[in-house]
Coordinates of C-alpha atoms in Angstrom, one line a residue:
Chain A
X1 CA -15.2 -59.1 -94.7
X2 CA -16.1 -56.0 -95.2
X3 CA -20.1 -55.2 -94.0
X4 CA -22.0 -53.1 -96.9
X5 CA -24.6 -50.5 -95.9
X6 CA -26.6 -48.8 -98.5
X7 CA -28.6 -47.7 -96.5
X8 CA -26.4 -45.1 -95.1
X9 CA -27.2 -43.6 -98.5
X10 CA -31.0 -42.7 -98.1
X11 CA -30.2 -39.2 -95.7
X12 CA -27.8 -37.9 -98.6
X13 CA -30.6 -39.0 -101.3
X14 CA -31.3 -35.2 -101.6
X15 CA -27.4 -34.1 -102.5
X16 CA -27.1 -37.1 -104.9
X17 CA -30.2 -35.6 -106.6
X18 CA -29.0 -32.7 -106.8
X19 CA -25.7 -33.7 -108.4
X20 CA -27.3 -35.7 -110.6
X21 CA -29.5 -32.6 -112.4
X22 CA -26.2 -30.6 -112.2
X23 CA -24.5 -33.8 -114.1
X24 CA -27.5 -34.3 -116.5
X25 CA -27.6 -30.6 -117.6
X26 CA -23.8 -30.3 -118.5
X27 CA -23.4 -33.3 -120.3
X28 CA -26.5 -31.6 -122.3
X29 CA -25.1 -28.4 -122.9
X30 CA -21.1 -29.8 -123.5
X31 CA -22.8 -32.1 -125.8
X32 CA -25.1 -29.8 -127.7
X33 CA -22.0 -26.7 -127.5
X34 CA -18.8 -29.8 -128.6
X35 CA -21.5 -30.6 -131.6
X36 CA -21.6 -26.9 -132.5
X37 CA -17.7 -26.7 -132.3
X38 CA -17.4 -29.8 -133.8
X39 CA -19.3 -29.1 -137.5
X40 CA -17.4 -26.0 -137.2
X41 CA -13.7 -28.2 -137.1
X42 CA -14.9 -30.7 -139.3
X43 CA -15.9 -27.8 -142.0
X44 CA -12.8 -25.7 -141.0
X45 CA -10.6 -29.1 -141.7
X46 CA -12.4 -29.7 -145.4
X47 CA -12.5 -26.0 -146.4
X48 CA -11.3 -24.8 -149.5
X49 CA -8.8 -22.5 -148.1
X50 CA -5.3 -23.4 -146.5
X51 CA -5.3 -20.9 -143.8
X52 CA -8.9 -22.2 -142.3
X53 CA -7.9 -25.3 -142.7
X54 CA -5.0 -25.1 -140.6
X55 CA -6.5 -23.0 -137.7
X56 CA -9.2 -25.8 -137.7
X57 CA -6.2 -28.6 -137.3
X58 CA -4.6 -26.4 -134.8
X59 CA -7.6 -26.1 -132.4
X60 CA -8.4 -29.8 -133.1
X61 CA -4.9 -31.0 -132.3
X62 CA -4.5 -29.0 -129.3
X63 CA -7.5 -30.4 -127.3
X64 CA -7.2 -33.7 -128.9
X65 CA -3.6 -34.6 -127.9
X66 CA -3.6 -33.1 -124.5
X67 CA -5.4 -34.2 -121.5
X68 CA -9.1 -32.9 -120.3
X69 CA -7.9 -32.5 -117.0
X70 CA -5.4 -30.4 -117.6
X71 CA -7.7 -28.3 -119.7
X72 CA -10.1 -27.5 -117.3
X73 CA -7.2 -26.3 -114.8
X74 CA -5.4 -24.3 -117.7
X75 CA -9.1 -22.7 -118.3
X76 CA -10.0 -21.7 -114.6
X77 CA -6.3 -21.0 -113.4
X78 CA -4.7 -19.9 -116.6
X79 CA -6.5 -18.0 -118.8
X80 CA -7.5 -15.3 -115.7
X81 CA -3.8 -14.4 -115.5
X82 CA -2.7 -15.0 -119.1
X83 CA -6.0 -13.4 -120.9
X84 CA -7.5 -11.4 -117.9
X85 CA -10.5 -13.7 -118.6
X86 CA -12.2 -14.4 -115.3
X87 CA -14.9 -17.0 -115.4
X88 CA -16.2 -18.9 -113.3
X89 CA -16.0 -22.8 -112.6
X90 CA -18.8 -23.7 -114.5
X91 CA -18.6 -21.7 -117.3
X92 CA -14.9 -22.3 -117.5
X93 CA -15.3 -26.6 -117.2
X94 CA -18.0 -26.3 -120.0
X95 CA -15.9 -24.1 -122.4
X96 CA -13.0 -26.7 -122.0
X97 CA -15.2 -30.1 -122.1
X98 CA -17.2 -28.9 -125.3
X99 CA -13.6 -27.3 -126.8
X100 CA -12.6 -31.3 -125.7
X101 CA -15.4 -33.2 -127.1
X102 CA -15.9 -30.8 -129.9
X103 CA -12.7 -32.0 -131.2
X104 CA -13.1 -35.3 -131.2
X105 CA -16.2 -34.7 -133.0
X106 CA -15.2 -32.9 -135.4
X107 CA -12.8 -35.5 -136.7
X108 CA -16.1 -38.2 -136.4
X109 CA -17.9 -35.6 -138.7
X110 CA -14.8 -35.2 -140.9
X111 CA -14.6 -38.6 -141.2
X112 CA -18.3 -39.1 -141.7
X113 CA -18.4 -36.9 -145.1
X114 CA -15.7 -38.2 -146.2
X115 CA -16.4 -41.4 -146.0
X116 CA -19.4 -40.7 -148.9
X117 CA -17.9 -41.6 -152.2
X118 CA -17.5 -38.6 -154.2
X119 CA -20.0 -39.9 -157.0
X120 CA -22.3 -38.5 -154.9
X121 CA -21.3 -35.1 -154.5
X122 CA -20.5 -35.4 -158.5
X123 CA -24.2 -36.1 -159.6
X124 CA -25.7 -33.2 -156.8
X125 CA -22.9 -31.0 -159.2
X126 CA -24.2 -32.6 -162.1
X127 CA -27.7 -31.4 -161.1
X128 CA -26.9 -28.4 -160.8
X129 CA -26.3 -28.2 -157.1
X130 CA -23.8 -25.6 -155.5
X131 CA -21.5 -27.6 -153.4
X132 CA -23.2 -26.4 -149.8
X133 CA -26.7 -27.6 -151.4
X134 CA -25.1 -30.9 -152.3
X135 CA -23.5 -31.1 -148.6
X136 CA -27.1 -30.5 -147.2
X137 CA -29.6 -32.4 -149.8
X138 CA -26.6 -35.5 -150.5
X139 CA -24.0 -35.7 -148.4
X140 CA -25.0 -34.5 -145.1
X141 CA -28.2 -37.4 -145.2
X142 CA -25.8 -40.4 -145.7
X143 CA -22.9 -39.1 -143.9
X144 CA -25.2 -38.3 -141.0
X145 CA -26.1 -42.3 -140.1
X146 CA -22.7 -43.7 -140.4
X147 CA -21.9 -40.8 -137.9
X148 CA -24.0 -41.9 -135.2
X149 CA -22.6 -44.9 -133.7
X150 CA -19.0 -42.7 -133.2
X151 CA -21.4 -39.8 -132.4
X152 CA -23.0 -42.0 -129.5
X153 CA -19.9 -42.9 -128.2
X154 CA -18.4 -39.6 -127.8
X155 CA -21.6 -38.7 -126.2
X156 CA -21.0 -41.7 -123.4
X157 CA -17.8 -40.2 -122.9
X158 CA -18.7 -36.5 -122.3
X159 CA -21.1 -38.1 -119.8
X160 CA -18.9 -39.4 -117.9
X161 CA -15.9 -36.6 -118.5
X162 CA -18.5 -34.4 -116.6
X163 CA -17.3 -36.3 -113.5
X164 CA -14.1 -34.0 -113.9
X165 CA -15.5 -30.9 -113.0
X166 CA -15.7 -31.3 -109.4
X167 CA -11.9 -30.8 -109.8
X168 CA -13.2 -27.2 -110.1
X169 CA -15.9 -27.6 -107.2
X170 CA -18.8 -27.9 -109.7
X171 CA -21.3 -29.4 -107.9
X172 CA -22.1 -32.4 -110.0
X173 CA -22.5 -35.9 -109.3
X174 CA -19.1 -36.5 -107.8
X175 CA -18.4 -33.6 -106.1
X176 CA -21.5 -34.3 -103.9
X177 CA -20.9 -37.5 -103.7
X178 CA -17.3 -36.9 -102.2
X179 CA -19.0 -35.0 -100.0
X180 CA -21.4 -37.6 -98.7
X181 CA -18.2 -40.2 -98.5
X182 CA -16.4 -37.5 -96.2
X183 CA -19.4 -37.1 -94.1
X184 CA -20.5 -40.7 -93.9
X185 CA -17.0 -42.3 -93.6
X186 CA -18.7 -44.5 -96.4
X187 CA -17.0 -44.1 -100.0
X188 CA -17.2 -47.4 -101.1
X189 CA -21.5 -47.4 -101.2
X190 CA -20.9 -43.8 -102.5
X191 CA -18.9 -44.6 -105.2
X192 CA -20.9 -48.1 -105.8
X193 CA -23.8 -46.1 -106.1
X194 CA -22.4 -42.8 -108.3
X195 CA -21.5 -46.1 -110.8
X196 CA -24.6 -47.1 -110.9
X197 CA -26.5 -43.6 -111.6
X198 CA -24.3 -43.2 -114.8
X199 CA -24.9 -46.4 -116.0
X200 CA -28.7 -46.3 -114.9
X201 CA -28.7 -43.6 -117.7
X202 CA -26.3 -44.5 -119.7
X203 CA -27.5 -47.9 -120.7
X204 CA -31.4 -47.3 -121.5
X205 CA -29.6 -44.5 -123.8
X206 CA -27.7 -46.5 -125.9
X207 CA -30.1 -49.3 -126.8
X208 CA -32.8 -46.2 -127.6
X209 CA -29.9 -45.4 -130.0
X210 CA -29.6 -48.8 -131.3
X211 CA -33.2 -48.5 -132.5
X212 CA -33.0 -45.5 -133.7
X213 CA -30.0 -46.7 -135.9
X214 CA -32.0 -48.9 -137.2
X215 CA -34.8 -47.1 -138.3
X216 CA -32.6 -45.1 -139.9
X217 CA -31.3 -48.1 -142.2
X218 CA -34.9 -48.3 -143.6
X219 CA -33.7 -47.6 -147.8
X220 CA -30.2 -49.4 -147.7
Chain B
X1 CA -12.8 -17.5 -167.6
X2 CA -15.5 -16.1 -168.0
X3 CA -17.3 -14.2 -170.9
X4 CA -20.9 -15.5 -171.3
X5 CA -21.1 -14.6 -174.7
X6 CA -25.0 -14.7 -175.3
X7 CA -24.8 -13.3 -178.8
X8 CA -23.3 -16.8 -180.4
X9 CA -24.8 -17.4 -183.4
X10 CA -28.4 -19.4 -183.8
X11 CA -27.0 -21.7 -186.5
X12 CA -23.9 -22.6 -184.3
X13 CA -23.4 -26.2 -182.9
X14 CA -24.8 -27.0 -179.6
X15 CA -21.2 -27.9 -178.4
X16 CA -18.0 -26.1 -179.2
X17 CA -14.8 -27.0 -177.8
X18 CA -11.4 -25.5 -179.0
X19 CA -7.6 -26.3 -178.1
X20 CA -8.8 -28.0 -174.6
X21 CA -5.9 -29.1 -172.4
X22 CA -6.0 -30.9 -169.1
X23 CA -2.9 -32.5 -166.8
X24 CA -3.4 -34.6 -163.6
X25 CA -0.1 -33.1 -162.4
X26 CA 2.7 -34.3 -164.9
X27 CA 0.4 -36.5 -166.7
X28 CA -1.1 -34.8 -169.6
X29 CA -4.6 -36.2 -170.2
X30 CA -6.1 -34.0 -173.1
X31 CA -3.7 -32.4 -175.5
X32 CA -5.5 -29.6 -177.5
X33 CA -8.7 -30.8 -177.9
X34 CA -11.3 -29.3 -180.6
X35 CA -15.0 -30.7 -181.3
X36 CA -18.4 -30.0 -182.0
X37 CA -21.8 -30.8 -181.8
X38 CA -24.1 -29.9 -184.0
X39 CA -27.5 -29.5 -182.3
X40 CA -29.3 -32.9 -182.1
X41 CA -26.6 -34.3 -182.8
X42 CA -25.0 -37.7 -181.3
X43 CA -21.4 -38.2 -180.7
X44 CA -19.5 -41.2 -179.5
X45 CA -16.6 -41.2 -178.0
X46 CA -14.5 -44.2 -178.1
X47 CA -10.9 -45.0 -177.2
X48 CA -9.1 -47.4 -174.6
X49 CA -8.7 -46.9 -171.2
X50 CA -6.5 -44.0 -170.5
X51 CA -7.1 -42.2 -173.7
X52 CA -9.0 -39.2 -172.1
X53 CA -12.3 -39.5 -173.9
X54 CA -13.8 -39.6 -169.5
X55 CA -11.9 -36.5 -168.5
X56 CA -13.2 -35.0 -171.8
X57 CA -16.8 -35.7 -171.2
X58 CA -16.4 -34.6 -167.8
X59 CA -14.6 -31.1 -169.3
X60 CA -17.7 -30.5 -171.3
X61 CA -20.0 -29.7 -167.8
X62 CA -17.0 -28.7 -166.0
X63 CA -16.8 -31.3 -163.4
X64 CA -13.3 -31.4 -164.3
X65 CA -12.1 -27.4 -164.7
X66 CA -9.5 -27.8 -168.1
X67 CA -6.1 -26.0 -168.1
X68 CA -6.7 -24.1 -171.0
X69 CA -8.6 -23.8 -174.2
X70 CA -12.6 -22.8 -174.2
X71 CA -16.0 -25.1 -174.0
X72 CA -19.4 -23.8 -174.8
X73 CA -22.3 -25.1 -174.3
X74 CA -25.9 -23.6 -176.1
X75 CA -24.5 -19.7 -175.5
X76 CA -22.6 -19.6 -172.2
X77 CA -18.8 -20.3 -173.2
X78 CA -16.0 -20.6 -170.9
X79 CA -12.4 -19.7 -171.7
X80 CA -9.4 -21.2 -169.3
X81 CA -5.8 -20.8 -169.2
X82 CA -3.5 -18.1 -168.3
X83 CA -5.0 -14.8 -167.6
X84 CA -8.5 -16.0 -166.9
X85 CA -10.6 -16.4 -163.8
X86 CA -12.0 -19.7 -162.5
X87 CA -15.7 -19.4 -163.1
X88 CA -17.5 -18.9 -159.6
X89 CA -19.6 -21.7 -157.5
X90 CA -23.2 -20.6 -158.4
X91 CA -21.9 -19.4 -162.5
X92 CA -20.8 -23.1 -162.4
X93 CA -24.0 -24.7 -161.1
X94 CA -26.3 -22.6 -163.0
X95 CA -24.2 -24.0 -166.5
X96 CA -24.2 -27.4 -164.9
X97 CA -28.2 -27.7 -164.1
X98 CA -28.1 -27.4 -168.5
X99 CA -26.5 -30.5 -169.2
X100 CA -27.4 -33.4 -168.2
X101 CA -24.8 -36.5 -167.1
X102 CA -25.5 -40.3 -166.6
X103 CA -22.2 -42.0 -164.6
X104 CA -21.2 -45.3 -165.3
X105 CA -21.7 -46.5 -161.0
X106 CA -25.3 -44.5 -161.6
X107 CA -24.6 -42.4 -158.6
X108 CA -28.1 -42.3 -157.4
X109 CA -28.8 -40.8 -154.0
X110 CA -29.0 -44.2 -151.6
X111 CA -31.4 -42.2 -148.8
X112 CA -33.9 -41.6 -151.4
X113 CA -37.1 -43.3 -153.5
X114 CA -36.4 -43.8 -157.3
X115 CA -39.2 -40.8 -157.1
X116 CA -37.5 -38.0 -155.2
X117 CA -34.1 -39.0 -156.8
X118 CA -35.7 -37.4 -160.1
X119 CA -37.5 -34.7 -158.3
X120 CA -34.1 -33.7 -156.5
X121 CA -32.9 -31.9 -158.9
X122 CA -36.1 -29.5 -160.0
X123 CA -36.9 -29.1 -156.5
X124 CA -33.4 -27.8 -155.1
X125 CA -32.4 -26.3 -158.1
X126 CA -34.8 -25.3 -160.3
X127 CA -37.4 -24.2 -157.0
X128 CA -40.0 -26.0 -158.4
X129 CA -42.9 -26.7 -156.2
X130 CA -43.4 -30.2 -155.2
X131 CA -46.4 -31.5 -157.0
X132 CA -45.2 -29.9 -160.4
X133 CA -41.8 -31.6 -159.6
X134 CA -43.7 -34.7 -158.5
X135 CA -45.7 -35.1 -161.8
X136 CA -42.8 -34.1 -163.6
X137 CA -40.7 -36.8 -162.2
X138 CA -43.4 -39.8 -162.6
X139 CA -43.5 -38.6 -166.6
X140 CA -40.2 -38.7 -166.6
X141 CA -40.5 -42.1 -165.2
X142 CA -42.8 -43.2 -167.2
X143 CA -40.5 -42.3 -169.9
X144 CA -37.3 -44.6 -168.9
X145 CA -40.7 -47.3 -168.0
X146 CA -40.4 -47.6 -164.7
X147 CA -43.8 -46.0 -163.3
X148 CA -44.2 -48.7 -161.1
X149 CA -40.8 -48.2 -159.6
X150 CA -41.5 -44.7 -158.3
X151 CA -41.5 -45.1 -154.5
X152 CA -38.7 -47.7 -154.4
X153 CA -35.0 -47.4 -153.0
X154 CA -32.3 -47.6 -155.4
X155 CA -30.7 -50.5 -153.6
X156 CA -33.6 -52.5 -155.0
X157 CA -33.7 -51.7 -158.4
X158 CA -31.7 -54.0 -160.9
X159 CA -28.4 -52.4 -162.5
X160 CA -30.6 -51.5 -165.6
X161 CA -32.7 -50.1 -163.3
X162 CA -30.9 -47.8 -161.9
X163 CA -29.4 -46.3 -164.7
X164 CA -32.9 -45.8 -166.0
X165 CA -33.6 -43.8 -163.2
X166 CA -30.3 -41.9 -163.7
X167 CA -31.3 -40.7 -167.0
X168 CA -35.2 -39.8 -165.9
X169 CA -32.9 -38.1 -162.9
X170 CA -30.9 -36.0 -165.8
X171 CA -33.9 -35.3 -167.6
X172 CA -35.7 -34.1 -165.4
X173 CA -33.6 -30.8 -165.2
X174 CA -34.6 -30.5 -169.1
X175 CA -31.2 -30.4 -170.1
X176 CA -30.1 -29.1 -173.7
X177 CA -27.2 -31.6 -173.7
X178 CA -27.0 -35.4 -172.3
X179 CA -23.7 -36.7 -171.4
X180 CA -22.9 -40.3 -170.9
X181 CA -20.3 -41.7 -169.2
X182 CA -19.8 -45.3 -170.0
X183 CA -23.8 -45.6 -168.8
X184 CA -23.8 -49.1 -169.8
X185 CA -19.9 -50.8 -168.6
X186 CA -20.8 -51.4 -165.1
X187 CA -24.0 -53.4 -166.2
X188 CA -24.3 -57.3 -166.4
X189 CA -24.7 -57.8 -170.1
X190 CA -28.6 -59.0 -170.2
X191 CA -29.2 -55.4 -168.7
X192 CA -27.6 -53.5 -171.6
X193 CA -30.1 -53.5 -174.0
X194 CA -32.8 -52.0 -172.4
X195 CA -30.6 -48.8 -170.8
X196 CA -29.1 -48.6 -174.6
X197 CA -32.9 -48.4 -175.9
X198 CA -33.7 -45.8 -173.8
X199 CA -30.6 -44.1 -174.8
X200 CA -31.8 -44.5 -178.3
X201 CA -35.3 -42.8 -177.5
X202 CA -33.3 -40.0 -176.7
X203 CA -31.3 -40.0 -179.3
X204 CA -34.3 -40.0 -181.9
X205 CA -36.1 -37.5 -180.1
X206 CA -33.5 -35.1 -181.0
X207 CA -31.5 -34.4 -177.4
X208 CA -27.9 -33.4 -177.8
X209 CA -25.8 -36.0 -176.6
X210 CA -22.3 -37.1 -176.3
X211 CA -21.7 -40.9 -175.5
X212 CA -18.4 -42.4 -174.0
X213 CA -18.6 -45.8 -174.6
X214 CA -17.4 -49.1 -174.9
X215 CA -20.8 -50.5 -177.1
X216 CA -19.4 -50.2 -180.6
X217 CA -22.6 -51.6 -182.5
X218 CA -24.3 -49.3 -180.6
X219 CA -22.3 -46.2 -181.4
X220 CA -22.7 -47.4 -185.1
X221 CA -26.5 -47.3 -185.1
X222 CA -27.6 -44.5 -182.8
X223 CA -24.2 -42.3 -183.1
X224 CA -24.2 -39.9 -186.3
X225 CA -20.0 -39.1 -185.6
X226 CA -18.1 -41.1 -184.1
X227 CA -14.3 -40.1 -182.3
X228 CA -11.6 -42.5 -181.7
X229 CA -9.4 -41.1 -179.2
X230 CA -6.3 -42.5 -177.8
X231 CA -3.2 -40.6 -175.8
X232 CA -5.3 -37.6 -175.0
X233 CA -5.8 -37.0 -178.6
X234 CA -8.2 -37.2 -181.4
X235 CA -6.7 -40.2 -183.7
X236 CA -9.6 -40.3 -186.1
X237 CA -12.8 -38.4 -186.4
X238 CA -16.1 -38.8 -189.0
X239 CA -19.5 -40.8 -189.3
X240 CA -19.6 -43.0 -186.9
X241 CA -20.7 -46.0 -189.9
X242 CA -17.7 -44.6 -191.6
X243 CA -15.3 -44.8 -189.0
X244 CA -16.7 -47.9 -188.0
X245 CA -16.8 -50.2 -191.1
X246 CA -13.8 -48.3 -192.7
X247 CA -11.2 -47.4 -190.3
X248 CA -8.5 -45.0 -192.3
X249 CA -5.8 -45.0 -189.1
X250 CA -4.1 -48.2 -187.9
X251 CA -4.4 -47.1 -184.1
X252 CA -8.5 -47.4 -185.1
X253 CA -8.1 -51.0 -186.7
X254 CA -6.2 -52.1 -184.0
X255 CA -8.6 -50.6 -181.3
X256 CA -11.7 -52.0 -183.6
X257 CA -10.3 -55.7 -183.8
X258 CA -11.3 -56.4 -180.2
X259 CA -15.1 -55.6 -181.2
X260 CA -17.9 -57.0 -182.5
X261 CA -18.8 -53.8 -185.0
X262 CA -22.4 -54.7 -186.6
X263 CA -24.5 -57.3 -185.4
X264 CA -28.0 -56.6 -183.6
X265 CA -28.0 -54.6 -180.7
X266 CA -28.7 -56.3 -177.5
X267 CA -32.3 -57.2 -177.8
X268 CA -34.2 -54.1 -176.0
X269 CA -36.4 -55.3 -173.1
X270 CA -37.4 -52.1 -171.9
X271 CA -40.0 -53.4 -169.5
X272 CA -42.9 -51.4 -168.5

């Protein structure tokens, strides 16, 4: 039977810390950046004109059909000697996980505003409304609540996606905490205990959103 | 498109169409269409399903963009077909925020009160400021008698209701024209009467309007010229008591059989 020690955990509390701010802080900025690529593919894929829409379905499909890890080598080992574009790990990992999650986004948002029947959209026209003033007074509103739920859940996974950059030596959660399993000949409490960080965070988050859901259903 | 001809005449109808056309690919809804409306004036539009009397309405504030032929509307006029350019976004929502339109599934915004549903439209698009839109909105209201119904959602408002709010929503732009859409088919029949005597208001006050519906009484009282469309074409056209009571073509005696055409109109419980 195997003998667990925790407590073998407490010297490395400062590294696991550590990680955890370098974790925290890239989910935020992969979130916020995929959310900013993602209105841009979900526009790109319901614009007016043919070409935008396919460069929009392009980018989407790429990152969407192939897998993140392979992304974020391609980023850091490819583009440097295809492009000439040297960047470095972190910089690279966030550009492919927000290129990742922004396309999955993207097709949330799509489906979001389309999911508004076009009535809607026909009596902001009939108003008087330019079609981007209808988007943002009509559309957008509804669209935005049914969004969240997929929103959230894209979210979760970024999160936990993050836990690929120490591929790249990123010093995040994992990485450190490889570093304490090396060190400690422990990896099972290591692990045990990176598990229970992300879903020490992860849960109170997604009940918050639950309520806020709710709140948001005040009208309907 | 588009010559915005601003020097029509002042004795000129409200609404002049001429030789509109309009396919939904090889279907072809609207086969030269002409009509007007004289200012003040009340058309109905009637037909069965299918006939094109909807895409028409919907032609005349260019929520549907015809194939060809011209609509005007008070002085802007819009020509389509070959040759001519597509009017642009904001020329389009400029004409639009003149004529007002009532939808037959009310289309009111869900995320807002019965209130900022009517103040929507003078607020984004006219840039009014709030409290003129505000006291604007509760005349308006007032008018369709549900005051008391400001600061409620749509989704508890009865059908009737709603549509009420859909015209104050409409009116509230001060539109020159009103166009309804079959405002009264997707209410339960107790709730007619009292959208069709708000409709009547209007109609007395002197607004503009053109009225696709299936309320054949109702086009016969309030209606001065009546239009019996079917195929994408006008079959018959006069007064609307005419047309009614003496039907000259036998595609309009067939298509009046299935009604009751005189009678009292549903009994109109407009409360407030």
């Amino acid at each position: 039977m195997y003998q667990w020690d925790f407590g073998i955990l407490w010297s490395y509390r400062w590294l696991f810390l550590n990680g955890l701010g370098v974790t925290v802080g890239f989910t935020v900025v992969i979130v916020v950046l995929g959310l900013v690529f993602g209105l841009f593919g979900a526009f790109g894929t319901l614009s007016r004109f043919r070409a935008v829409r396919l460069v929009a379905l392009t980018f989407i499909e790429a990152f969407r059909c192939t897998p993140i890890l392979v992304q974020l080598i391609w980023f850091y080992y490819a583009l440097p000697i295809l492009a000439g574009v040297e960047m470095t790990p972190i910089t690279a990992s966030a550009l492919a996980l927000s290129l990742y999650g922004g396309s999955f986004y993207s097709e949330i948002i799509r489906g979001g505003i389309v999911s508004i029947d076009s009535g809607q959209s026909e009596a902001g026209a009939a108003l008087g409304m330019t079609p981007i003033q209808a988007m943002r007074r009509i559309v957008l509103p509804q669209a935005i609540k049914r969004m969240i739920p997929a929103l959230t859940n894209q979210s979760i996974i970024q999160f936990k996606n993050t836990s690929l950059v120490s591929v790249l030596a990123v010093p995040d959660l994992v990485y450190q905490s490889q570093v304490a399993a090396h060190d400690s000949y422990r990896p099972l409490e290591t692990y045990t205990a990176v598990a229970v960080a992300y879903a020490a965070i992860l849960i109170p988050l997604t009940i918050l959103v639950r309520r806020g859901e709710k709140r948001l259903a005040v009208g309907e | 498109m588009s010559e915005t001809s601003r020097n029509a005449s002042k004795n000129a109808s409200k609404i002049e169409i001429r030789g509109l056309r309009k396919s939904f690919g090889s279907n072809e809804v609207l086969k030269t269409i002409s009509l007007d409306v004289a200012k003040g004036g009340v058309v109905a539009l009637i037909g069965p399903s299918g006939s094109g009397k909807s895409t028409l309405l919907r032609c005349i504030n260019l929520l549907v963009t015809p194939d060809g032929g011209s609509v005007r509307v008070g002085d802007t006029r819009f020509a389509f077909g070959a040759g001519t350019k597509l009017p642009d976004l904001k020329t389009l929502a400029k004409f639009r925020a003149t004529t007002g339109m009532v939808f037959q599934h009310f289309n009111l915004f869900p995320h807002m009160t019965a209130l900022q549903n009517v103040m929507e439209g003078p607020v984004t698009v006219r840039r009014m400021a709030k409290t003129d839109a505000e006291t604007l909105a509760r005349a308006q209201l007032a008018k369709v008698g549900l005051a008391e119904k400001a600061d409620q959602y749509p989704a508890t408002l009865s059908g009737g209701q709603k549509q009420r709010v859909a015209i104050a929503r409409a009116l509230a732009m001060e539109p020159d024209v009103m166009l309804f859409d079959e405002a009264t088919s997707a209410l339960d029949p107790e709730l007619v009467g009292e959208v069709l005597a708000v409709m009547q208001r209007l109609a007395s006050e002197g607004m503009t309007m053109v009225i696709v519906t299936h309320e054949i009484a109702f086009a016969r009282e309030v209606a001065d010229r009546l239009i019996f469309m079917r195929d994408g074409v006008v079959v018959e056209e006069g007064p609307a008591r005419q047309v009614i009571d003496n039907p000259q073509k036998a595609a309009t005696r067939a298509f009046l059989s299935h009604f009751h055409r005189t009678g009292a109109l549903p009994p109109a419980t407009t409360a407030s």
